[in-house]
XYZ file of C-alpha atoms in Angstrom:
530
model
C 67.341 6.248 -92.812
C 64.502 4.327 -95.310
C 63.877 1.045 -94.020
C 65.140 -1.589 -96.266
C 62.220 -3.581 -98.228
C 62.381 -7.082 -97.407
C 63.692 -9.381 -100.372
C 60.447 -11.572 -101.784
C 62.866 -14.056 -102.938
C 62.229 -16.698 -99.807
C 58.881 -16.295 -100.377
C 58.787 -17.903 -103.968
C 61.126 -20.484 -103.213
C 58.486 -21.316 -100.296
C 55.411 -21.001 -102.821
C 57.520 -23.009 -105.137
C 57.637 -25.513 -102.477
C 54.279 -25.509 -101.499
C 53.102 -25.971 -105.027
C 55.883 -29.052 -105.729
C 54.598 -30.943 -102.284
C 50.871 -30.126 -103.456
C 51.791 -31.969 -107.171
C 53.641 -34.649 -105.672
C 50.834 -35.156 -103.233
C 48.047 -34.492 -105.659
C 49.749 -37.165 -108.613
C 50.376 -39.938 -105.790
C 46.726 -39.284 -104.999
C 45.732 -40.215 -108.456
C 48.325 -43.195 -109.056
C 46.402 -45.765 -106.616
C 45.041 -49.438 -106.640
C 41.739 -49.419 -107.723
C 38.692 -52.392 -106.980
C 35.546 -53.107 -108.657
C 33.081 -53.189 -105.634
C 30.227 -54.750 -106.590
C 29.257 -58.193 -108.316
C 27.862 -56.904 -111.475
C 27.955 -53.543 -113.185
C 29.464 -51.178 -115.614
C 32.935 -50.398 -115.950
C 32.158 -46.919 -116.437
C 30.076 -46.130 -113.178
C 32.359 -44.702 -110.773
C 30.261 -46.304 -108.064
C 30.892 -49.213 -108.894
C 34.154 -49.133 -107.285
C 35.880 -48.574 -103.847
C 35.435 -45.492 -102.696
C 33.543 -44.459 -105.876
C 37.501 -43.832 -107.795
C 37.135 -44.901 -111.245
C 40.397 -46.396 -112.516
C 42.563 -43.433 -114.354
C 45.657 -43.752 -117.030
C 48.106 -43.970 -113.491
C 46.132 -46.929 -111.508
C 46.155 -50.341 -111.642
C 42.944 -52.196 -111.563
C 41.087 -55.245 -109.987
C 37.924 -56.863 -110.799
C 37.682 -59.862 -108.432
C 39.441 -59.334 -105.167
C 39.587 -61.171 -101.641
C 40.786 -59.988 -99.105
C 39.912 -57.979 -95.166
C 38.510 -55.393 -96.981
C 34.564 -56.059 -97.186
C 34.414 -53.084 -99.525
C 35.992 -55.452 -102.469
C 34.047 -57.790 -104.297
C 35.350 -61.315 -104.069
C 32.770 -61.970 -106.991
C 32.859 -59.290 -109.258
C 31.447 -58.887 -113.193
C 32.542 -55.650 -114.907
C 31.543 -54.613 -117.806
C 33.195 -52.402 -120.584
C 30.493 -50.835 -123.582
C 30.810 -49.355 -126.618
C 31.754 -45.618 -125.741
C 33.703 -46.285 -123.080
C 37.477 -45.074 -123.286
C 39.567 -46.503 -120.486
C 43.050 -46.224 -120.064
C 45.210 -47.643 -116.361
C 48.833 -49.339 -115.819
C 47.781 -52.517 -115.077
C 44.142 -55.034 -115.054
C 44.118 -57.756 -112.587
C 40.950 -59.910 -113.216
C 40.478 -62.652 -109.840
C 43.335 -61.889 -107.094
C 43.464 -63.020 -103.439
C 45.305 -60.392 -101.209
C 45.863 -60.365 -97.477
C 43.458 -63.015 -95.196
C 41.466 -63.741 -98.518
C 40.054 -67.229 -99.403
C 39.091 -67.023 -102.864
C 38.105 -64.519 -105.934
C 36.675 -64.897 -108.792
C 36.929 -61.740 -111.599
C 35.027 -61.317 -114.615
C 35.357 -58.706 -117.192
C 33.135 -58.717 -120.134
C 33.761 -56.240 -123.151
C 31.511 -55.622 -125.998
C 32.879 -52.188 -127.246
C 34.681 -48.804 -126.358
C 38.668 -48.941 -125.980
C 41.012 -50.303 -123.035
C 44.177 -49.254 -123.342
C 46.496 -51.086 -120.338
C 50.550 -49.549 -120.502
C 51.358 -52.804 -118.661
C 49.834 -56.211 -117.775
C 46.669 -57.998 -118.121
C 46.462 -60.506 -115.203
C 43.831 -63.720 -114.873
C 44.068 -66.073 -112.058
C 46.815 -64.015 -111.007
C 46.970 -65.963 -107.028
C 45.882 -69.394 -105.656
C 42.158 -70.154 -105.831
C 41.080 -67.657 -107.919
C 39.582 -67.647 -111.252
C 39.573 -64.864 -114.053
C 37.761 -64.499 -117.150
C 37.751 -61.438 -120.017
C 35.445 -61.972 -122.672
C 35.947 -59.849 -125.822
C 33.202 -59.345 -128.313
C 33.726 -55.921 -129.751
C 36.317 -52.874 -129.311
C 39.987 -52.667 -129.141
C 42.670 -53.751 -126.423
C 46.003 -52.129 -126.686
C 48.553 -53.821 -124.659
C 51.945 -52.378 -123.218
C 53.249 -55.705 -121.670
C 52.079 -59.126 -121.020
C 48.832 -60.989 -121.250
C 49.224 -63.941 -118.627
C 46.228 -66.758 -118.410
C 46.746 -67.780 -115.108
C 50.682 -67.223 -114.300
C 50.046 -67.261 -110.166
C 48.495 -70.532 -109.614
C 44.966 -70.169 -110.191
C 41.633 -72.240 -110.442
C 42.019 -71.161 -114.048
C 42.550 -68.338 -116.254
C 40.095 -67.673 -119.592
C 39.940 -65.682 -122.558
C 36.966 -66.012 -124.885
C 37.617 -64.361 -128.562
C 34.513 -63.473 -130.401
C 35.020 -60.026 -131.887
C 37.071 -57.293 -131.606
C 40.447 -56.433 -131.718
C 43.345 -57.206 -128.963
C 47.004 -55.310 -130.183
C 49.720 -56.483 -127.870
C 53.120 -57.951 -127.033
C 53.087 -61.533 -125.735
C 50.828 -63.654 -124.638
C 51.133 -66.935 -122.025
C 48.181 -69.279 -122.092
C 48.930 -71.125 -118.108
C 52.705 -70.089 -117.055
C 54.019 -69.867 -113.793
C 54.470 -67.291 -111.628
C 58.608 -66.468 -111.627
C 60.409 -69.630 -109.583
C 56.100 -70.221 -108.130
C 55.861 -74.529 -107.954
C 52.158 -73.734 -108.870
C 49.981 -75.654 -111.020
C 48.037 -73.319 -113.483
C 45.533 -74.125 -115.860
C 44.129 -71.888 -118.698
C 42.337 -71.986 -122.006
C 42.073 -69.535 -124.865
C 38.688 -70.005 -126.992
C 39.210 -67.787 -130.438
C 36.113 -68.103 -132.315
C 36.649 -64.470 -134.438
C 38.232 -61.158 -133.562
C 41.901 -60.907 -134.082
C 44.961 -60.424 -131.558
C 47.540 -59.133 -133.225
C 50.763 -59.702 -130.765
C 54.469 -58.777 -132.012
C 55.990 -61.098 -129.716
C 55.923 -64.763 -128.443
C 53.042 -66.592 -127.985
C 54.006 -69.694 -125.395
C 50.950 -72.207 -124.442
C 51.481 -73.951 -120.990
C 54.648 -71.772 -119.886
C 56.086 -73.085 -117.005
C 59.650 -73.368 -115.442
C 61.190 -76.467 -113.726
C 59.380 -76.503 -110.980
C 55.725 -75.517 -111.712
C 53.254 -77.746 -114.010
C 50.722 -75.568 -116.267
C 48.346 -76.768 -118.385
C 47.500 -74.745 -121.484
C 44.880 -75.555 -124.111
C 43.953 -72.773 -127.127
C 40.690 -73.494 -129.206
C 41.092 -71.888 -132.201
C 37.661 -72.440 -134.213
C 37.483 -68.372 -136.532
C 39.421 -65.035 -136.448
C 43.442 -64.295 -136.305
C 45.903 -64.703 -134.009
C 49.242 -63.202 -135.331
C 52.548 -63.500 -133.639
C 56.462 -63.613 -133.904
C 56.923 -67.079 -132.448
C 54.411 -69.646 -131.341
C 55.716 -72.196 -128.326
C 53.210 -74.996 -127.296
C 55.171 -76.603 -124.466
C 55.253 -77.638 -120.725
C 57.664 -78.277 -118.253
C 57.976 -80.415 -115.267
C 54.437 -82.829 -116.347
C 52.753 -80.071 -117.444
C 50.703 -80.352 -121.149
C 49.984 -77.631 -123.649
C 47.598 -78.161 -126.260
C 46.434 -75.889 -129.527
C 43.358 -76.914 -131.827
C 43.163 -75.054 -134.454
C 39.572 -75.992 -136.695
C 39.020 -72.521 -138.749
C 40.090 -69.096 -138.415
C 44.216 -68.399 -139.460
C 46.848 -68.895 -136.909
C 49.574 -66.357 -139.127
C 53.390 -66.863 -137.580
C 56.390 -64.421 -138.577
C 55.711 -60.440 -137.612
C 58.394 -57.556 -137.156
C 60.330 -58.880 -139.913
C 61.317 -61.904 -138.014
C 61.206 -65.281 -139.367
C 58.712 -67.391 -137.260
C 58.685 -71.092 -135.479
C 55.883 -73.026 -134.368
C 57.581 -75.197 -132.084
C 57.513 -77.654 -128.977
C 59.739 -77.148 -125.513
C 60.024 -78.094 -121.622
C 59.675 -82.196 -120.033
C 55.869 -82.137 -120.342
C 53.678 -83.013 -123.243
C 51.957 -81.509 -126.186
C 49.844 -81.766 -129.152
C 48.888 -79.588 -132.364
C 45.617 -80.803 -133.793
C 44.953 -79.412 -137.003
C 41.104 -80.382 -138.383
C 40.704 -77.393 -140.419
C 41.494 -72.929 -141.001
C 45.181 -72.065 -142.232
C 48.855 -71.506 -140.939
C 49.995 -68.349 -143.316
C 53.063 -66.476 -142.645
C 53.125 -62.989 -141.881
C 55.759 -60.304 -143.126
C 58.997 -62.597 -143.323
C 59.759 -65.333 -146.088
C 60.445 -68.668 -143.728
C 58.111 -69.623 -141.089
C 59.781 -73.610 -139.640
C 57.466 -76.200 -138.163
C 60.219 -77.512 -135.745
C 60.749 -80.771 -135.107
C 60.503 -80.334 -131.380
C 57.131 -79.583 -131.615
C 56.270 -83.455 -132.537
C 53.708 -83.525 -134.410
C 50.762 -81.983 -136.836
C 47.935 -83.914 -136.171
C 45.382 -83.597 -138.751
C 42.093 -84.629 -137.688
C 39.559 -85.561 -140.414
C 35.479 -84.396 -139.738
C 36.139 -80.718 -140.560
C 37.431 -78.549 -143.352
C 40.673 -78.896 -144.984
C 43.885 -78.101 -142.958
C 45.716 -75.311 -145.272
C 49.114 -73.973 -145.429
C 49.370 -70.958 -147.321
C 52.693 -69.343 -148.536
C 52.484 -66.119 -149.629
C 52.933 -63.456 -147.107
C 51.371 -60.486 -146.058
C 53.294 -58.532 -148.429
C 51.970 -60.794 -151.050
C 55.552 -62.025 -151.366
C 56.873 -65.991 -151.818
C 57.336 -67.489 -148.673
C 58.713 -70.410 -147.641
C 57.292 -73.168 -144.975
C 59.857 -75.622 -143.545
C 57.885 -78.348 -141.941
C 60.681 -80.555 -139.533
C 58.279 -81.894 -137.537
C 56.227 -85.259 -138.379
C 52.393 -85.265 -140.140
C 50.179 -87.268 -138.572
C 46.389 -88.309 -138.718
C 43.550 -88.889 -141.079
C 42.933 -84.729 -141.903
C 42.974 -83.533 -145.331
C 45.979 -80.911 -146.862
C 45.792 -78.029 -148.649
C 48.466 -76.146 -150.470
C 48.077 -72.655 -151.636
C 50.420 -69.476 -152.272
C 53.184 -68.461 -154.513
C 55.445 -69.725 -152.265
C 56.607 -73.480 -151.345
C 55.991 -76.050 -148.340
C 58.846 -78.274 -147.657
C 58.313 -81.691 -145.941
C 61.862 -81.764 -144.373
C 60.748 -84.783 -142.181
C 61.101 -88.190 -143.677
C 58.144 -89.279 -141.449
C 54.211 -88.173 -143.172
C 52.374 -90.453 -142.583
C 48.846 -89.172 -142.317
C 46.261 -90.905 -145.031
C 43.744 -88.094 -145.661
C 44.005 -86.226 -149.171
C 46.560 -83.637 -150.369
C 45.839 -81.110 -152.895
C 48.262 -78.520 -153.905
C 46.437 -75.978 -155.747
C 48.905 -73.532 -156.306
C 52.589 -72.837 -154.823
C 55.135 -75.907 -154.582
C 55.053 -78.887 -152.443
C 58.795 -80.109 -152.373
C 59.901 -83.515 -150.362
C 63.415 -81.990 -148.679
C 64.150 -84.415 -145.997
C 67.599 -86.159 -145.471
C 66.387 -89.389 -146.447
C 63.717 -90.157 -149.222
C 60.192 -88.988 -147.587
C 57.233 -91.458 -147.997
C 54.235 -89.698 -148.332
C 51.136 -91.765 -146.880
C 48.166 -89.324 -148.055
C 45.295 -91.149 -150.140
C 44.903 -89.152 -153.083
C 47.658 -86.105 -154.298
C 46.002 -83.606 -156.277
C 48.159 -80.747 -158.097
C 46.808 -78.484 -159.595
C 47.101 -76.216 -163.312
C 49.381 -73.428 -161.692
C 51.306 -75.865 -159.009
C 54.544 -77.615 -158.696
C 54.859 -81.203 -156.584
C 58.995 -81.681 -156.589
C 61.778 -83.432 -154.321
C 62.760 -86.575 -153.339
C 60.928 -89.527 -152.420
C 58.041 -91.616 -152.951
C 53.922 -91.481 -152.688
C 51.765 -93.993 -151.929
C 48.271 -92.981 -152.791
C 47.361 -91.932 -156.104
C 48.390 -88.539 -157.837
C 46.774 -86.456 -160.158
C 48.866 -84.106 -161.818
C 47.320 -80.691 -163.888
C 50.457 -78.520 -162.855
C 54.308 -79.696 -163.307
C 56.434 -82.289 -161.861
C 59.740 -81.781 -160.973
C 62.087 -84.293 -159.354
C 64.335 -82.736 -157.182
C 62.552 -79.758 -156.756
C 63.431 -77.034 -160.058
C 67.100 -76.748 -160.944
C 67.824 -80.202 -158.763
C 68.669 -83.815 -159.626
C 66.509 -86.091 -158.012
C 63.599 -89.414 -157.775
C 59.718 -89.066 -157.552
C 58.172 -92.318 -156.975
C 54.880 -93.708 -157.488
C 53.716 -96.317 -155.802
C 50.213 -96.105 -157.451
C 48.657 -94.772 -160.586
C 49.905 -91.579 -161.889
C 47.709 -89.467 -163.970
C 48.844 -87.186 -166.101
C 46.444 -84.277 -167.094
C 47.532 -81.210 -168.465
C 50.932 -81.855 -167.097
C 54.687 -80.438 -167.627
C 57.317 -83.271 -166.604
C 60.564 -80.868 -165.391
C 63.462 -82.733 -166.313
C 67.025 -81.498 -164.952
C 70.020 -83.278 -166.150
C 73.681 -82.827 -165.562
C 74.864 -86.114 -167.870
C 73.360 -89.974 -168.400
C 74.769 -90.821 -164.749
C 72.906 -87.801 -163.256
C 69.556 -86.737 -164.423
C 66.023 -86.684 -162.983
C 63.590 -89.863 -163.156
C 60.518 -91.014 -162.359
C 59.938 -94.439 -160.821
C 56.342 -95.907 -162.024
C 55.107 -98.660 -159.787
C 51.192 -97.987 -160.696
C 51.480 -97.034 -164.351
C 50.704 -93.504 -166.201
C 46.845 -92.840 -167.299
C 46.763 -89.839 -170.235
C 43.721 -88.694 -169.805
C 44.474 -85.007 -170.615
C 44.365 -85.851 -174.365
C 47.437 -83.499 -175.492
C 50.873 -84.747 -175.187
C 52.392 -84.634 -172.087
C 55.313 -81.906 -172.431
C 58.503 -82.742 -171.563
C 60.452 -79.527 -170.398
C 64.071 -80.139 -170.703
C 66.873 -77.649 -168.089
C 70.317 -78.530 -168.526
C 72.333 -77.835 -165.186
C 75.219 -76.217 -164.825
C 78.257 -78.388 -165.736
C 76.038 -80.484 -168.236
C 76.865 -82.804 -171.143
C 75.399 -84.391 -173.918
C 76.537 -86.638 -177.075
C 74.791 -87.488 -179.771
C 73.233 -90.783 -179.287
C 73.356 -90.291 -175.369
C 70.170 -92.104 -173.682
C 68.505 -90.884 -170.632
C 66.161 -92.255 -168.718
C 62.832 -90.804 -167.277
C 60.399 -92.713 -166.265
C 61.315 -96.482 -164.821
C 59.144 -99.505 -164.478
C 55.613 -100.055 -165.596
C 55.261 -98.013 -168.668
C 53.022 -100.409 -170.175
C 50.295 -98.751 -173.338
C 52.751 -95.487 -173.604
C 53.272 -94.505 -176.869
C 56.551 -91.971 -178.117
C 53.098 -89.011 -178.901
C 52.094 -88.946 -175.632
C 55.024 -86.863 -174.972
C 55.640 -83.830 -176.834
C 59.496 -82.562 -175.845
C 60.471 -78.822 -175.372
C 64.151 -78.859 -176.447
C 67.206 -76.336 -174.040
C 69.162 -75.386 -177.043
C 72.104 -74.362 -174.832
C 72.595 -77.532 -173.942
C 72.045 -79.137 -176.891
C 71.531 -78.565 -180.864
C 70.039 -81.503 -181.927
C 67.106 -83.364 -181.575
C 65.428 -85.051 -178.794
C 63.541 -88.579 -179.708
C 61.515 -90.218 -177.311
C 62.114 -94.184 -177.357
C 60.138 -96.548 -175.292
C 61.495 -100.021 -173.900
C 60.151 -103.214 -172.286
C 60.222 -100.583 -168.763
C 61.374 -97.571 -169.307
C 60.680 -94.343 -171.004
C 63.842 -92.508 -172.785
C 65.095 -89.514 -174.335
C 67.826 -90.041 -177.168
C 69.973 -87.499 -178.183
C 69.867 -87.475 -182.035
C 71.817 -85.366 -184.574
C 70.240 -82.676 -187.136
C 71.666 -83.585 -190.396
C 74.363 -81.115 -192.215
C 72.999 -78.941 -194.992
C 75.052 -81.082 -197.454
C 73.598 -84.421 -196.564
C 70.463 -82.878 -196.514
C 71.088 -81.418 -200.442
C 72.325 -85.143 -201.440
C 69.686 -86.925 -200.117
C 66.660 -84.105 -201.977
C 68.866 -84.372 -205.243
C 68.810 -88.186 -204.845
C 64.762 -88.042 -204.395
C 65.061 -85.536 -207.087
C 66.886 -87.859 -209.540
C 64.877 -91.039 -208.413
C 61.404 -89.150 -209.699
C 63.314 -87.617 -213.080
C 64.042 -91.880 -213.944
C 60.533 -92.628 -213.017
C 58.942 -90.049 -215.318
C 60.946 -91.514 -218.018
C 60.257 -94.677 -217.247
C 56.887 -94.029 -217.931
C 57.478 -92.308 -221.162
């Protein structure tokens, strides 16, 4: 009988074994913790770390590690250059492992790419201290950026150039229920990070103090939300002097607010707070304060959004300090705080500054400015002087309401918005300082009925209250809502007030009588003369 040939089917599935075990082996091989060895060298120079394994998409790397192992550098600089294309899990800069002291990590990038699928760690343990220092390239971020979450000496980032796209960002935050005390700083002084998440300064939980401070002097820093708070004694601080802090991304509508036991301060001595792709970013109250600080440029709130759409900026919180305000965008900035109090200048140069707050807000600033293409609206008073180029509008536009001035109000090129519902309920302007004309034309007078709205003939409104002294009915020049009413508007001025009378056109007929009396009145003349 022919021998049977053996079956080769065991032997595949063994091969097949062989070759899974070798790939399992072979991809744990390559998924390792890597360290920067020496104290100062190029990323890129695979001897330049342990056991001469450059960091690959899989690892995790340190730059800055103490521990038993002699063959880490406690003290470590790395370096990242243009060219260089580096991709791992995870960068820990400063980290003390088993029987270490202390660690201190330094990474330095000038160019090239780092992409990191998860987080980017500085100060990550107790006595450490980790800097990364970005002057050119891009960071792509998967996860986290923490300053200093473990406890740290102190965690750094220093912003000159360059691009960082990522998720969140914590400037000082504790490390899960850690009682640590961090402390880290964020210097921003161009480059933009671009994150599409929260950005918290001085993170910490109810156990831990942090201490959080952002310098914010050129460049971009974009996110969803941005949180400057504390807990447990902690303090978070953000001084923004130039560059654009821009707060609403994914759609979302942003807050810059305050949170946690400890304290916290926003000082504001010059660059812009813009709004990104939503239409409401809110200054909460619970952040405190904007502090403007005088001695730099002009703080600036700009309104339209990165769609170049009309966004709105709903300021709860309280304005503070001595700083200078600018208003720009197609949009509006709301002072929903009855409290604004800071004395430097306010110019609105385009967009709407509205006063929204519960009670009548008192605006402090020295000199208001509004420009040829803006709006200054609401309720309540000002007690500086105010130029106005652009239009006036108590209330706010399609609103009843009270603008007071508590010093001279000039009148340029100006549109007075005047909403009305009836005699009892119509816009007016108080004048403590008297009106200067110094445009030359006629101020116009642009008249909106409101829904619901009445008028009579003879009915007398009021517009402007107090001292009116040296105004004259021409200075005005009145553009007439014929839906609300067909007749005539007539100016009238009083011992202190300014008024709008609502005066008949006369029928056709009494018109005819009164041209065939003139008519009859010249025919006896002529024959007088005759």
């Amino acid at each position: 009988m022919k021998a049977q040939k053996p079956s080769c089917l065991p032997v595949r599935i063994k091969t097949s074994l062989v070759v899974t075990a070798a790939v399992v082996i072979f991809s744990s091989a390559q998924a390792a913790n890597r360290y920067f060895s020496v104290t100062d060298g190029d990323w890129s120079a695979s001897g330049n770390w342990e056991s001469s394994n450059l960091p690959g998409s899989a690892d995790t790397a340190t730059v800055g590690q103490s521990d038993a192992n002699s063959t880490r550098a406690s003290i470590a600089h790395a370096r990242i250059n243009a060219g260089d294309n580096i991709s791992i899990t995870r960068l820990t800069i400063g980290n003390v492992g088993a029987n270490g002291t202390s660690a201190e990590g330094t990474v330095t990038m000038t160019g090239g790419t780092l992409g990191i699928s998860g987080y980017l760690l500085l100060a990550e343990t107790a006595n450490t201290s980790g800097t990364f220092t970005l002057s050119g390239g891009t960071v792509s971020m998967g996860n986290t950026i923490f300053l200093n979450r473990g406890g740290g000496s102190k965690g750094a980032m220093n912003v000159s150039g360059g691009t960082i796209n990522g998720t969140s960002l914590y400037v000082g935050g504790t490390n899960g229920s850690s009682s640590a005390t961090t402390n880290a700083e964020l210097n921003v002084s161009g480059g933009s990070i671009l994150l599409n998440d929260i950005f918290r300064i001085a993170h910490g939980n109810s156990t831990g103090n942090s201490t959080g401070v952002v310098n914010h002097t050129a460049g971009l820093i974009s996110a969803s939300g941005v949180e400057v708070q504390s807990a447990n004694g902690g303090s978070g601080t953000y001084n923004l002097s130039g560059g654009e802090l821009r707060i609403g991304t994914g759609g979302n509508n942003g807050q810059l607010r305050g949170g946690g036991a400890g304290t916290r301060a926003f000082n504001w001595s010059g660059g812009t707070i813009g709004v990104g792709d939503s239409s409401l970013l809110t200054v909460a109250n619970s952040l405190g304060s904007l502090n403007l600080l005088s001695g730099g440029s002009d703080a600036v709130f700009d309104t339209t959004n990165t769609n170049a759409a009309a966004a709105r900026i709903l300021v709860q919180s309280s304005i503070t300090g001595d700083g200078n305000l600018t208003i720009r965008g197609i949009g509006t900035v709301e002072f929903a705080n009855s409290v604004v109090t800071y004395t430097g200048d306010t110019t609105v140069e385009s967009g709407t500054l509205l006063l929204n707050a519960s009670s009548p807000t008192s605006v402090k600033s020295a000199n208001v400015l509004v420009g040829s293409v803006a709006t200054l609206g609401g309720n309540g008073s000002f007690t500086g002087l105010v130029t106005a180029n652009g239009k006036l509008a108590a209330g706010g536009v399609g609103s009843v309401g009270t603008l007071t001035f508590d010093q001279l109000l000039t009148l340029g090129d100006a549109t007075i918005q005047w909403d009305f519902v009836d005699t009892a309920n119509a816009d007016l302007y108080t004048i403590t300082g008297g009106i200067d004309f110094s445009g030359g034309d006629p101020v116009q007078i642009s008249i909106n009925a409101l829904a619901g709205s009445t008028v009579n003939e003879n009915d007398t409104f009021t517009i402007f209250q107090g001292d009116v002294s040296g105004i004259v009915a021409s200075n005005f020049v009145v553009q007439d809502d014929l839906a609300a009413w067909q007749g005539n508007w007539k100016v009238r001025i009083t011992g202190d007030s300014v008024q709008l009378v609502a005066v008949a056109i006369p029928e056709p007929s009494t018109c005819a009588f009164a041209l065939g009396g003139i008519a009859a009145l010249v025919l006896c003349i002529r024959r007088f003369r005759m």
